[in-house]
Amino acid sequence: MRFYTRFFITLLAVILLPTLMVVAQVPNLTPPDNLVVEGIPPIPTSITESVARYTNFRSASLASWHPQRREMLISTRFADTPQVHLVKSPLGTRQQLTFFPERVGGASFQPTKGNYFIFSKDIGGNEFNQNYRFDLATGDITLLTDGKSRNSSGLWSNQGDRLIYTSTRRNGKDNDFYLINPENPQSNQLLSQVEGGGWGATDWSPDDSKILVLQYLSVNESYLWLIDSKTGEKKILTPQNNKEKVSYGGGVFTPDGKGLYVVTDRDSEFSRLAYLDLQTLKHTYLTSNIPWDIEDFDISENGKYLAFTANEDGASILHILDTRTGKEKPLPKLPIGQVYGINWHRNNQDLGFVLISANSTADVYSLNIQNNQIERWTASETGGLNTDKFSPPELIRWQSFDGKTISGFLYRPPTKFTGKRPVMIDIHGGPEGQSRPGFLGRYNYYLNELGVAVIFPNVRGSSGYGKTFLKLDNGYKREDSVKDIGALLDWIGQQPNLDKERILVTGGSYGGYMSLAVATKYGDKIRAAIDIVGISNFVTFLEKTESYRRDLRRVEYGDERDPKMREFLLKISPLNNAQKIQKPLFVIHGKNDPRVPLQEAEQIVKTVRKNNIPVWYLMAKDEGHGFSKKKNIDFQFYSTVMFVKEYLLK
């Protein structure tokens, strides 16, 4: 009997042992086939479960008002990528209209009847956008562009019978102007040839005979031109100023066609709203009382109201100016955050806009100027989390190496976390971008669940602080912005609640370069670095970035064809200082990136691996300059959480 008992127990163990072993093993996440994953340890599904709610935030943006009805097109995501949806009333159902594996943008109703809309999309993040017509009656979709070149989404004529857009189809480099009647794709024709990749249309004259276009050379220099819509003849409105470079941020015609409303930093440190008389070319400034940059603006159909936003220390403040009296209308108070995408309905009463704050993801609202009432059109999901308890932004300032004051936004973890907190520094791209208070999305996981403080600095060269500050990192001054982060590291060391021994630096695009540069110069003060679609060698970057943007980037970074500048750019490039990177590095990139080519990631990964330190590498074959597909964004987030836990928190 004992023999049979022992035999039964032994047999049972043999049968159950594999099962018990499987149960004991922690299952791991299998990376999608489109991802190249190197050096990243297997990701346990427990991580995906713990962060799940933080990956289910949605957002919405206003694309276009219907011209006849109080309805709108919005962009939001329900599956893997943002698509076009129709909303017929405030907080109405979001009816999805486009269903593509790639993100869809630039949706715009035909402006008189609204029986179809135009939209654009690329393939795999390559930014070679194509335009399409979507017929609402049938759901039919028609390609309007050549399927190969890079095309802007276009601007409607007032009659709604023509669309002007730019395209690189002639030579792959210059943004020429084309006209098309979207109802007849064969009507596509070249209107005007130009040189450079910084051209775009901003408005049609009331009689559709002229088109206002912008020639962008750099963040500090741009020009306004008029193009004859029949002949393509160009006339410059804002000739070069020999005293200083002047920037224009677009413009619109007045209803009588005699002038323009423009945004410009002419004769000012900040960009102001101005009236430009087309006969005399005299500028009359309308917002000199606001000592901040005016950014987004739109004029009502009847020309009576100008809506605009001011960038006040990073926060967007909405204003509405009565063009007849020159006085502002009193408006309801909005939460501190960002207001963008302002867009008047043709009824001259409803102003649509997008609002985002620390406690609310981006959603679409409208303001009725007759009764001053705000209505919410979308209520995007937030993963079931109580966003009211999310950390608010705290404006911080510190002195840099040369005495200049640099600022940024600090988000502190909840008070349940005691002691000095580890810090993540996230540096914006551009370089002329700006970190601004808003909804942090997935970053709230680091704050709420890991107790990590997050700082978003605005180093010299950031926009929003005047054109002098904007120029402080140009050319040979490039590394001064890196020194601003060095000063921030010192500032962190002086804070009683922040842990100077546990700091991680990260950033995307130019911010990726900054992250690498900090790792080479201040490696003894950080625990790890994350480089997302960043520049590792300025010379190879300038030589390989797409031709339509190459000259635009040379203005900012310097011309690598000049021997002296080439020597300087090579000297400061992280790739040529990679032996100094002695802390763990995580590099993330998209294969189809037209801005910062994949080579920038591959060469820094290959070189830093020689230092015998941990190097994680994640590359998506179906993405470009940053990940846009949810499945890829999720895997990047899971990996980053593991990286933070492994190298920042331990």
GROMACS .gro file of N, CA and C in nm, residues 280-347:
model
  204
  280THR      N    1  -0.090  10.169  -4.749
  280THR     CA    2   0.027  10.239  -4.697
  280THR      C    3   0.131  10.145  -4.635
  281LEU      N    4   0.090  10.021  -4.606
  281LEU     CA    5   0.172   9.921  -4.538
  281LEU      C    6   0.210   9.964  -4.396
  282LYS      N    7   0.132  10.057  -4.340
  282LYS     CA    8   0.154  10.102  -4.204
  282LYS      C    9   0.098   9.999  -4.105
  283HIS      N   10   0.172   9.975  -3.997
  283HIS     CA   11   0.128   9.885  -3.891
  283HIS      C   12   0.066   9.966  -3.777
  284THR      N   13  -0.053   9.927  -3.735
  284THR     CA   14  -0.116   9.985  -3.616
  284THR      C   15  -0.129   9.873  -3.513
  285TYR      N   16  -0.064   9.889  -3.400
  285TYR     CA   17  -0.058   9.780  -3.301
  285TYR      C   18  -0.178   9.785  -3.207
  286LEU      N   19  -0.235   9.667  -3.184
  286LEU     CA   20  -0.361   9.658  -3.110
  286LEU      C   21  -0.347   9.600  -2.970
  287THR      N   22  -0.233   9.539  -2.941
  287THR     CA   23  -0.219   9.472  -2.811
  287THR      C   24  -0.090   9.512  -2.739
  288SER      N   25  -0.049   9.634  -2.756
  288SER     CA   26   0.074   9.679  -2.690
  288SER      C   27   0.062   9.676  -2.538
  289ASN      N   28  -0.060   9.671  -2.488
  289ASN     CA   29  -0.083   9.666  -2.344
  289ASN      C   30  -0.058   9.527  -2.285
  290ILE      N   31  -0.035   9.427  -2.371
  290ILE     CA   32  -0.011   9.290  -2.325
  290ILE      C   33   0.137   9.257  -2.346
  291PRO      N   34   0.215   9.249  -2.240
  291PRO     CA   35   0.361   9.228  -2.254
  291PRO      C   36   0.398   9.082  -2.273
  292TRP      N   37   0.325   9.012  -2.357
  292TRP     CA   38   0.350   8.871  -2.385
  292TRP      C   39   0.323   8.845  -2.532
  293ASP      N   40   0.367   8.728  -2.580
  293ASP     CA   41   0.343   8.692  -2.719
  293ASP      C   42   0.195   8.664  -2.746
  294ILE      N   43   0.144   8.723  -2.853
  294ILE     CA   44   0.014   8.683  -2.905
  294ILE      C   45   0.040   8.566  -3.000
  295GLU      N   46  -0.039   8.461  -2.990
  295GLU     CA   47  -0.011   8.343  -3.071
  295GLU      C   48  -0.127   8.309  -3.164
  296ASP      N   49  -0.222   8.233  -3.120
  296ASP     CA   50  -0.335   8.190  -3.203
  296ASP      C   51  -0.436   8.304  -3.216
  297PHE      N   52  -0.495   8.323  -3.337
  297PHE     CA   53  -0.602   8.422  -3.351
  297PHE      C   54  -0.692   8.387  -3.468
  298ASP      N   55  -0.816   8.439  -3.463
  298ASP     CA   56  -0.913   8.415  -3.571
  298ASP      C   57  -1.013   8.529  -3.571
  299ILE      N   58  -1.061   8.566  -3.691
  299ILE     CA   59  -1.156   8.675  -3.706
  299ILE      C   60  -1.293   8.617  -3.740
  300SER      N   61  -1.398   8.676  -3.682
  300SER     CA   62  -1.534   8.629  -3.711
  300SER      C   63  -1.569   8.656  -3.856
  301GLU      N   64  -1.667   8.586  -3.907
  301GLU     CA   65  -1.706   8.596  -4.048
  301GLU      C   66  -1.743   8.738  -4.086
  302ASN      N   67  -1.810   8.810  -3.997
  302ASN     CA   68  -1.849   8.948  -4.027
  302ASN      C   69  -1.741   9.051  -3.994
  303GLY      N   70  -1.629   9.003  -3.940
  303GLY     CA   71  -1.516   9.091  -3.912
  303GLY      C   72  -1.530   9.175  -3.787
  304LYS      N   73  -1.634   9.152  -3.708
  304LYS     CA   74  -1.657   9.237  -3.592
  304LYS      C   75  -1.572   9.198  -3.471
  305TYR      N   76  -1.530   9.072  -3.467
  305TYR     CA   77  -1.459   9.026  -3.349
  305TYR      C   78  -1.330   8.953  -3.385
  306LEU      N   79  -1.227   8.984  -3.310
  306LEU     CA   80  -1.099   8.914  -3.321
  306LEU      C   81  -1.077   8.836  -3.192
  307ALA      N   82  -1.071   8.705  -3.205
  307ALA     CA   83  -1.037   8.622  -3.089
  307ALA      C   84  -0.889   8.589  -3.097
  308PHE      N   85  -0.819   8.597  -2.983
  308PHE     CA   86  -0.677   8.565  -2.982
  308PHE      C   87  -0.636   8.516  -2.844
  309THR      N   88  -0.521   8.450  -2.839
  309THR     CA   89  -0.468   8.405  -2.710
  309THR      C   90  -0.331   8.467  -2.688
  310ALA      N   91  -0.303   8.497  -2.562
  310ALA     CA   92  -0.172   8.549  -2.522
  310ALA      C   93  -0.102   8.443  -2.437
  311ASN      N   94   0.026   8.425  -2.465
  311ASN     CA   95   0.107   8.328  -2.392
  311ASN      C   96   0.170   8.398  -2.272
  312GLU      N   97   0.101   8.392  -2.158
  312GLU     CA   98   0.143   8.465  -2.038
  312GLU      C   99   0.216   8.371  -1.943
  313ASP      N  100   0.349   8.372  -1.952
  313ASP     CA  101   0.434   8.286  -1.869
  313ASP      C  102   0.399   8.139  -1.887
  314GLY      N  103   0.361   8.103  -2.011
  314GLY     CA  104   0.332   7.964  -2.042
  314GLY      C  105   0.185   7.931  -2.044
  315ALA      N  106   0.101   8.011  -1.979
  315ALA     CA  107  -0.043   7.985  -1.978
  315ALA      C  108  -0.110   8.062  -2.091
  316SER      N  109  -0.214   8.004  -2.151
  316SER     CA  110  -0.289   8.070  -2.258
  316SER      C  111  -0.405   8.149  -2.199
  317ILE      N  112  -0.412   8.275  -2.233
  317ILE     CA  113  -0.522   8.360  -2.187
  317ILE      C  114  -0.602   8.403  -2.311
  318LEU      N  115  -0.732   8.373  -2.310
  318LEU     CA  116  -0.819   8.403  -2.423
  318LEU      C  117  -0.869   8.547  -2.416
  319HIS      N  118  -0.866   8.615  -2.529
  319HIS     CA  119  -0.917   8.752  -2.541
  319HIS      C  120  -1.007   8.761  -2.664
  320ILE      N  121  -1.107   8.850  -2.659
  320ILE     CA  122  -1.188   8.881  -2.777
  320ILE      C  123  -1.194   9.033  -2.790
  321LEU      N  124  -1.149   9.082  -2.904
  321LEU     CA  125  -1.141   9.225  -2.931
  321LEU      C  126  -1.254   9.267  -3.025
  322ASP      N  127  -1.328   9.370  -2.987
  322ASP     CA  128  -1.430   9.429  -3.074
  322ASP      C  129  -1.357   9.521  -3.172
  323THR      N  130  -1.357   9.485  -3.300
  323THR     CA  131  -1.278   9.561  -3.398
  323THR      C  132  -1.336   9.700  -3.424
  324ARG      N  133  -1.463   9.722  -3.388
  324ARG     CA  134  -1.523   9.854  -3.411
  324ARG      C  135  -1.483   9.953  -3.302
  325THR      N  136  -1.474   9.905  -3.178
  325THR     CA  137  -1.443   9.995  -3.067
  325THR      C  138  -1.299   9.984  -3.020
  326GLY      N  139  -1.232   9.874  -3.057
  326GLY     CA  140  -1.096   9.851  -3.010
  326GLY      C  141  -1.090   9.806  -2.866
  327LYS      N  142  -1.205   9.774  -2.808
  327LYS     CA  143  -1.210   9.731  -2.669
  327LYS      C  144  -1.233   9.580  -2.659
  328GLU      N  145  -1.187   9.523  -2.549
  328GLU     CA  146  -1.205   9.380  -2.527
  328GLU      C  147  -1.339   9.352  -2.461
  329LYS      N  148  -1.394   9.234  -2.496
  329LYS     CA  149  -1.516   9.189  -2.431
  329LYS      C  150  -1.481   9.115  -2.302
  330PRO      N  151  -1.558   9.136  -2.197
  330PRO     CA  152  -1.536   9.056  -2.075
  330PRO      C  153  -1.574   8.911  -2.101
  331LEU      N  154  -1.492   8.817  -2.052
  331LEU     CA  155  -1.512   8.676  -2.080
  331LEU      C  156  -1.515   8.595  -1.951
  332PRO      N  157  -1.581   8.479  -1.954
  332PRO     CA  158  -1.577   8.391  -1.838
  332PRO      C  159  -1.434   8.347  -1.811
  333LYS      N  160  -1.403   8.324  -1.682
  333LYS     CA  161  -1.269   8.281  -1.645
  333LYS      C  162  -1.250   8.134  -1.677
  334LEU      N  163  -1.139   8.101  -1.742
  334LEU     CA  164  -1.107   7.963  -1.778
  334LEU      C  165  -0.997   7.911  -1.685
  335PRO      N  166  -0.989   7.778  -1.667
  335PRO     CA  167  -0.881   7.722  -1.586
  335PRO      C  168  -0.745   7.756  -1.645
  336ILE      N  169  -0.643   7.763  -1.558
  336ILE     CA  170  -0.506   7.789  -1.606
  336ILE      C  171  -0.459   7.668  -1.686
  337GLY      N  172  -0.418   7.693  -1.808
  337GLY     CA  173  -0.373   7.586  -1.896
  337GLY      C  174  -0.350   7.638  -2.035
  338GLN      N  175  -0.391   7.559  -2.134
  338GLN     CA  176  -0.371   7.597  -2.274
  338GLN      C  177  -0.505   7.609  -2.345
  339VAL      N  178  -0.518   7.716  -2.422
  339VAL     CA  179  -0.633   7.736  -2.511
  339VAL      C  180  -0.577   7.745  -2.652
  340TYR      N  181  -0.624   7.659  -2.741
  340TYR     CA  182  -0.573   7.664  -2.878
  340TYR      C  183  -0.681   7.617  -2.975
  341GLY      N  184  -0.649   7.627  -3.105
  341GLY     CA  185  -0.744   7.586  -3.208
  341GLY      C  186  -0.868   7.673  -3.213
  342ILE      N  187  -0.856   7.803  -3.179
  342ILE     CA  188  -0.974   7.889  -3.178
  342ILE      C  189  -1.028   7.905  -3.321
  343ASN      N  190  -1.161   7.896  -3.333
  343ASN     CA  191  -1.224   7.887  -3.465
  343ASN      C  192  -1.367   7.938  -3.457
  344TRP      N  193  -1.397   8.048  -3.528
  344TRP     CA  194  -1.532   8.104  -3.529
  344TRP      C  195  -1.625   8.023  -3.619
  345HIS      N  196  -1.747   8.002  -3.573
  345HIS     CA  197  -1.852   7.949  -3.660
  345HIS      C  198  -1.900   8.062  -3.751
  346ARG      N  199  -1.955   8.026  -3.866
  346ARG     CA  200  -2.002   8.128  -3.960
  346ARG      C  201  -2.123   8.204  -3.907
  347ASN      N  202  -2.183   8.157  -3.796
  347ASN     CA  203  -2.296   8.230  -3.738
  347ASN      C  204  -2.253   8.354  -3.660
   0.00000   0.00000   0.00000
